[in-house]
Amino acid sequence: MDLVELKKENISERHPWETIRIKIVADKISDFLSQELLQNKVINVLDVGSGDAYVIDQLASQFPQLRFHGIDIFYNEELLTKVRSRLSHPNDITLFSDWKDPELVTTKIDLVLFLDVLEHIEDDIAMMKNVSELLPYDFKFIITVPAFQFLFASHDEFLVHYRRYSNKLLKKHIDQAGWQEVQSGYFYSSLVLPRLLIKIKEFFFKPTKEADGISEWTHSPWITKLVSSVFWFDYKMGKAARSLGIKIPGLSNYMIGKRTLS
């Protein structure tokens, strides 16, 4: 969850979009780090723009070998105290507000996560180049970003997005940053039509209220479970299609890859 959405003191029900995205990222980690996970060694993961750290807290419960390091330049002492108090796996997670923190500088990162972060950065290519300078060694990465600029709507403005991406645009940007794509694709295909309808509506009618975020999910548990099941089925179908060489568009896209010095 973005810090801009961290409004409620108690968030008991997470949006299915968020919980299923965690499952999707976990699936990508399992596939992408399969060899490393078999070696039974500690793997350091850096989550850039870690926000409320819910994502890495959930991932920590699934991957005991992984040690998570979350960084968010918008953390202050009050926010850090609040975020840390909510962690279920505090021993596996370290949070930073400064890239120059000595503990972070001396930790060799194996995997970098950019989970719906690059769209918040005006010059995303410069940001990736800066990360390369701060991590002067080989590492792998997983990126998720919102898909397709033509679907840019009031929700994006609420979340302070600069852009949405196609896989082609994302590849262009990571190429310019000196990174290499291993695999890319889309997910949340079932949400493309609803977002398109919202975009068409906003073209003719100005939104009457401020857009909200995923922190505003207040539906019953059975609706949450139903929507989550639809989203997960959506992802599995898209993954199966991709294995056949078919790339189905979705509301979000992902890219996994590596940055190598050689």
PDB file of C-alpha atoms in Angstrom, residues 35-142:
ATOM      1  CA  GLN A  35      18.029 -22.285  -8.250  1.00  0.00           C
ATOM      2  CA  GLU A  36      18.946 -19.949  -5.393  1.00  0.00           C
ATOM      3  CA  LEU A  37      16.081 -21.237  -3.253  1.00  0.00           C
ATOM      4  CA  LEU A  38      17.338 -24.809  -3.699  1.00  0.00           C
ATOM      5  CA  GLN A  39      20.759 -23.829  -2.362  1.00  0.00           C
ATOM      6  CA  ASN A  40      19.376 -23.095   1.105  1.00  0.00           C
ATOM      7  CA  LYS A  41      21.269 -19.835   1.502  1.00  0.00           C
ATOM      8  CA  VAL A  42      20.147 -16.417   2.681  1.00  0.00           C
ATOM      9  CA  ILE A  43      18.854 -14.238  -0.163  1.00  0.00           C
ATOM     10  CA  ASN A  44      18.695 -10.465   0.348  1.00  0.00           C
ATOM     11  CA  VAL A  45      15.725  -8.703  -1.236  1.00  0.00           C
ATOM     12  CA  LEU A  46      15.394  -4.927  -1.491  1.00  0.00           C
ATOM     13  CA  ASP A  47      11.873  -3.504  -1.826  1.00  0.00           C
ATOM     14  CA  VAL A  48      12.109   0.014  -3.271  1.00  0.00           C
ATOM     15  CA  GLY A  49       9.230   2.220  -2.162  1.00  0.00           C
ATOM     16  CA  SER A  50       8.181  -0.240   0.533  1.00  0.00           C
ATOM     17  CA  GLY A  51       5.319   1.896   1.853  1.00  0.00           C
ATOM     18  CA  ASP A  52       3.480   0.188   4.707  1.00  0.00           C
ATOM     19  CA  ALA A  53       5.707  -2.934   4.201  1.00  0.00           C
ATOM     20  CA  TYR A  54       2.664  -5.220   4.071  1.00  0.00           C
ATOM     21  CA  VAL A  55       3.924  -6.836   0.863  1.00  0.00           C
ATOM     22  CA  ILE A  56       7.334  -7.866   2.189  1.00  0.00           C
ATOM     23  CA  ASP A  57       5.790  -8.887   5.515  1.00  0.00           C
ATOM     24  CA  GLN A  58       3.538 -11.320   3.669  1.00  0.00           C
ATOM     25  CA  LEU A  59       6.370 -12.536   1.447  1.00  0.00           C
ATOM     26  CA  ALA A  60       8.527 -13.145   4.538  1.00  0.00           C
ATOM     27  CA  SER A  61       5.983 -15.712   5.736  1.00  0.00           C
ATOM     28  CA  GLN A  62       6.301 -17.614   2.442  1.00  0.00           C
ATOM     29  CA  PHE A  63      10.073 -17.477   1.956  1.00  0.00           C
ATOM     30  CA  PRO A  64      12.064 -18.181   5.155  1.00  0.00           C
ATOM     31  CA  GLN A  65      15.346 -17.925   3.227  1.00  0.00           C
ATOM     32  CA  LEU A  66      14.697 -14.357   2.142  1.00  0.00           C
ATOM     33  CA  ARG A  67      15.768 -11.351   4.187  1.00  0.00           C
ATOM     34  CA  PHE A  68      13.816  -8.262   3.229  1.00  0.00           C
ATOM     35  CA  HIS A  69      15.089  -4.704   3.224  1.00  0.00           C
ATOM     36  CA  GLY A  70      12.507  -2.027   2.576  1.00  0.00           C
ATOM     37  CA  ILE A  71      13.425   1.518   1.622  1.00  0.00           C
ATOM     38  CA  ASP A  72      11.110   4.491   1.283  1.00  0.00           C
ATOM     39  CA  ILE A  73      12.489   8.029   1.240  1.00  0.00           C
ATOM     40  CA  PHE A  74       9.201   9.288   2.664  1.00  0.00           C
ATOM     41  CA  TYR A  75       9.636   7.405   5.929  1.00  0.00           C
ATOM     42  CA  ASN A  76      10.045   9.544   9.019  1.00  0.00           C
ATOM     43  CA  GLU A  77      10.425   8.319  12.591  1.00  0.00           C
ATOM     44  CA  GLU A  78       6.687   8.424  13.229  1.00  0.00           C
ATOM     45  CA  LEU A  79       5.900   6.416  10.100  1.00  0.00           C
ATOM     46  CA  LEU A  80       8.714   3.944  10.735  1.00  0.00           C
ATOM     47  CA  THR A  81       7.407   3.303  14.248  1.00  0.00           C
ATOM     48  CA  LYS A  82       3.891   2.823  12.899  1.00  0.00           C
ATOM     49  CA  VAL A  83       4.965   0.496  10.086  1.00  0.00           C
ATOM     50  CA  ARG A  84       7.272  -1.583  12.294  1.00  0.00           C
ATOM     51  CA  SER A  85       4.527  -2.052  14.882  1.00  0.00           C
ATOM     52  CA  ARG A  86       2.385  -3.791  12.255  1.00  0.00           C
ATOM     53  CA  LEU A  87       5.013  -6.278  11.070  1.00  0.00           C
ATOM     54  CA  SER A  88       4.370  -9.977  11.701  1.00  0.00           C
ATOM     55  CA  HIS A  89       7.983 -10.910  10.820  1.00  0.00           C
ATOM     56  CA  PRO A  90      10.105  -8.071  12.230  1.00  0.00           C
ATOM     57  CA  ASN A  91      13.207 -10.263  12.484  1.00  0.00           C
ATOM     58  CA  ASP A  92      13.227 -10.806   8.710  1.00  0.00           C
ATOM     59  CA  ILE A  93      12.580  -7.196   7.708  1.00  0.00           C
ATOM     60  CA  THR A  94      14.717  -4.075   8.007  1.00  0.00           C
ATOM     61  CA  LEU A  95      13.375  -0.682   6.984  1.00  0.00           C
ATOM     62  CA  PHE A  96      15.403   2.292   5.765  1.00  0.00           C
ATOM     63  CA  SER A  97      14.696   5.886   4.847  1.00  0.00           C
ATOM     64  CA  ASP A  98      18.183   6.623   3.498  1.00  0.00           C
ATOM     65  CA  TRP A  99      20.080   4.833   0.723  1.00  0.00           C
ATOM     66  CA  LYS A 100      23.325   5.714   2.518  1.00  0.00           C
ATOM     67  CA  ASP A 101      22.408   3.909   5.718  1.00  0.00           C
ATOM     68  CA  PRO A 102      25.563   1.904   6.633  1.00  0.00           C
ATOM     69  CA  GLU A 103      23.619  -1.329   7.124  1.00  0.00           C
ATOM     70  CA  LEU A 104      22.057  -1.076   3.677  1.00  0.00           C
ATOM     71  CA  VAL A 105      25.316  -0.053   2.001  1.00  0.00           C
ATOM     72  CA  THR A 106      27.128  -3.122   3.373  1.00  0.00           C
ATOM     73  CA  THR A 107      24.374  -5.579   2.405  1.00  0.00           C
ATOM     74  CA  LYS A 108      24.700  -7.295  -0.974  1.00  0.00           C
ATOM     75  CA  ILE A 109      21.264  -7.323  -2.560  1.00  0.00           C
ATOM     76  CA  ASP A 110      20.306 -10.297  -4.729  1.00  0.00           C
ATOM     77  CA  LEU A 111      16.844  -9.200  -5.870  1.00  0.00           C
ATOM     78  CA  VAL A 112      15.338  -5.720  -6.230  1.00  0.00           C
ATOM     79  CA  LEU A 113      11.554  -5.261  -6.167  1.00  0.00           C
ATOM     80  CA  PHE A 114       9.909  -2.266  -7.834  1.00  0.00           C
ATOM     81  CA  LEU A 115       6.258  -3.039  -7.101  1.00  0.00           C
ATOM     82  CA  ASP A 116       4.115  -0.270  -8.560  1.00  0.00           C
ATOM     83  CA  VAL A 117       6.808   2.308  -7.857  1.00  0.00           C
ATOM     84  CA  LEU A 118       8.250   3.516 -11.190  1.00  0.00           C
ATOM     85  CA  GLU A 119       4.994   5.187 -12.214  1.00  0.00           C
ATOM     86  CA  HIS A 120       5.407   7.549  -9.215  1.00  0.00           C
ATOM     87  CA  ILE A 121       8.834   8.761 -10.396  1.00  0.00           C
ATOM     88  CA  GLU A 122       9.055  11.550 -12.957  1.00  0.00           C
ATOM     89  CA  ASP A 123      12.389  10.341 -14.365  1.00  0.00           C
ATOM     90  CA  ASP A 124      12.179   6.590 -13.876  1.00  0.00           C
ATOM     91  CA  ILE A 125      15.208   5.888 -16.086  1.00  0.00           C
ATOM     92  CA  ALA A 126      17.411   8.099 -13.915  1.00  0.00           C
ATOM     93  CA  MET A 127      16.029   6.336 -10.843  1.00  0.00           C
ATOM     94  CA  MET A 128      17.042   2.924 -12.191  1.00  0.00           C
ATOM     95  CA  LYS A 129      20.478   4.240 -13.131  1.00  0.00           C
ATOM     96  CA  ASN A 130      20.868   5.583  -9.585  1.00  0.00           C
ATOM     97  CA  VAL A 131      20.006   2.163  -8.186  1.00  0.00           C
ATOM     98  CA  SER A 132      22.684   0.644 -10.409  1.00  0.00           C
ATOM     99  CA  GLU A 133      25.223   3.091  -8.966  1.00  0.00           C
ATOM    100  CA  LEU A 134      24.117   2.382  -5.394  1.00  0.00           C
ATOM    101  CA  LEU A 135      24.269  -1.392  -5.980  1.00  0.00           C
ATOM    102  CA  PRO A 136      27.566  -1.766  -7.918  1.00  0.00           C
ATOM    103  CA  TYR A 137      27.236  -5.480  -8.626  1.00  0.00           C
ATOM    104  CA  ASP A 138      24.959  -7.933 -10.456  1.00  0.00           C
ATOM    105  CA  PHE A 139      21.386  -8.269  -9.232  1.00  0.00           C
ATOM    106  CA  LYS A 140      17.996  -9.459 -10.425  1.00  0.00           C
ATOM    107  CA  PHE A 141      14.803  -7.436 -10.437  1.00  0.00           C
ATOM    108  CA  ILE A 142      11.025  -7.762 -10.551  1.00  0.00           C
TER     109      ILE A 142
END
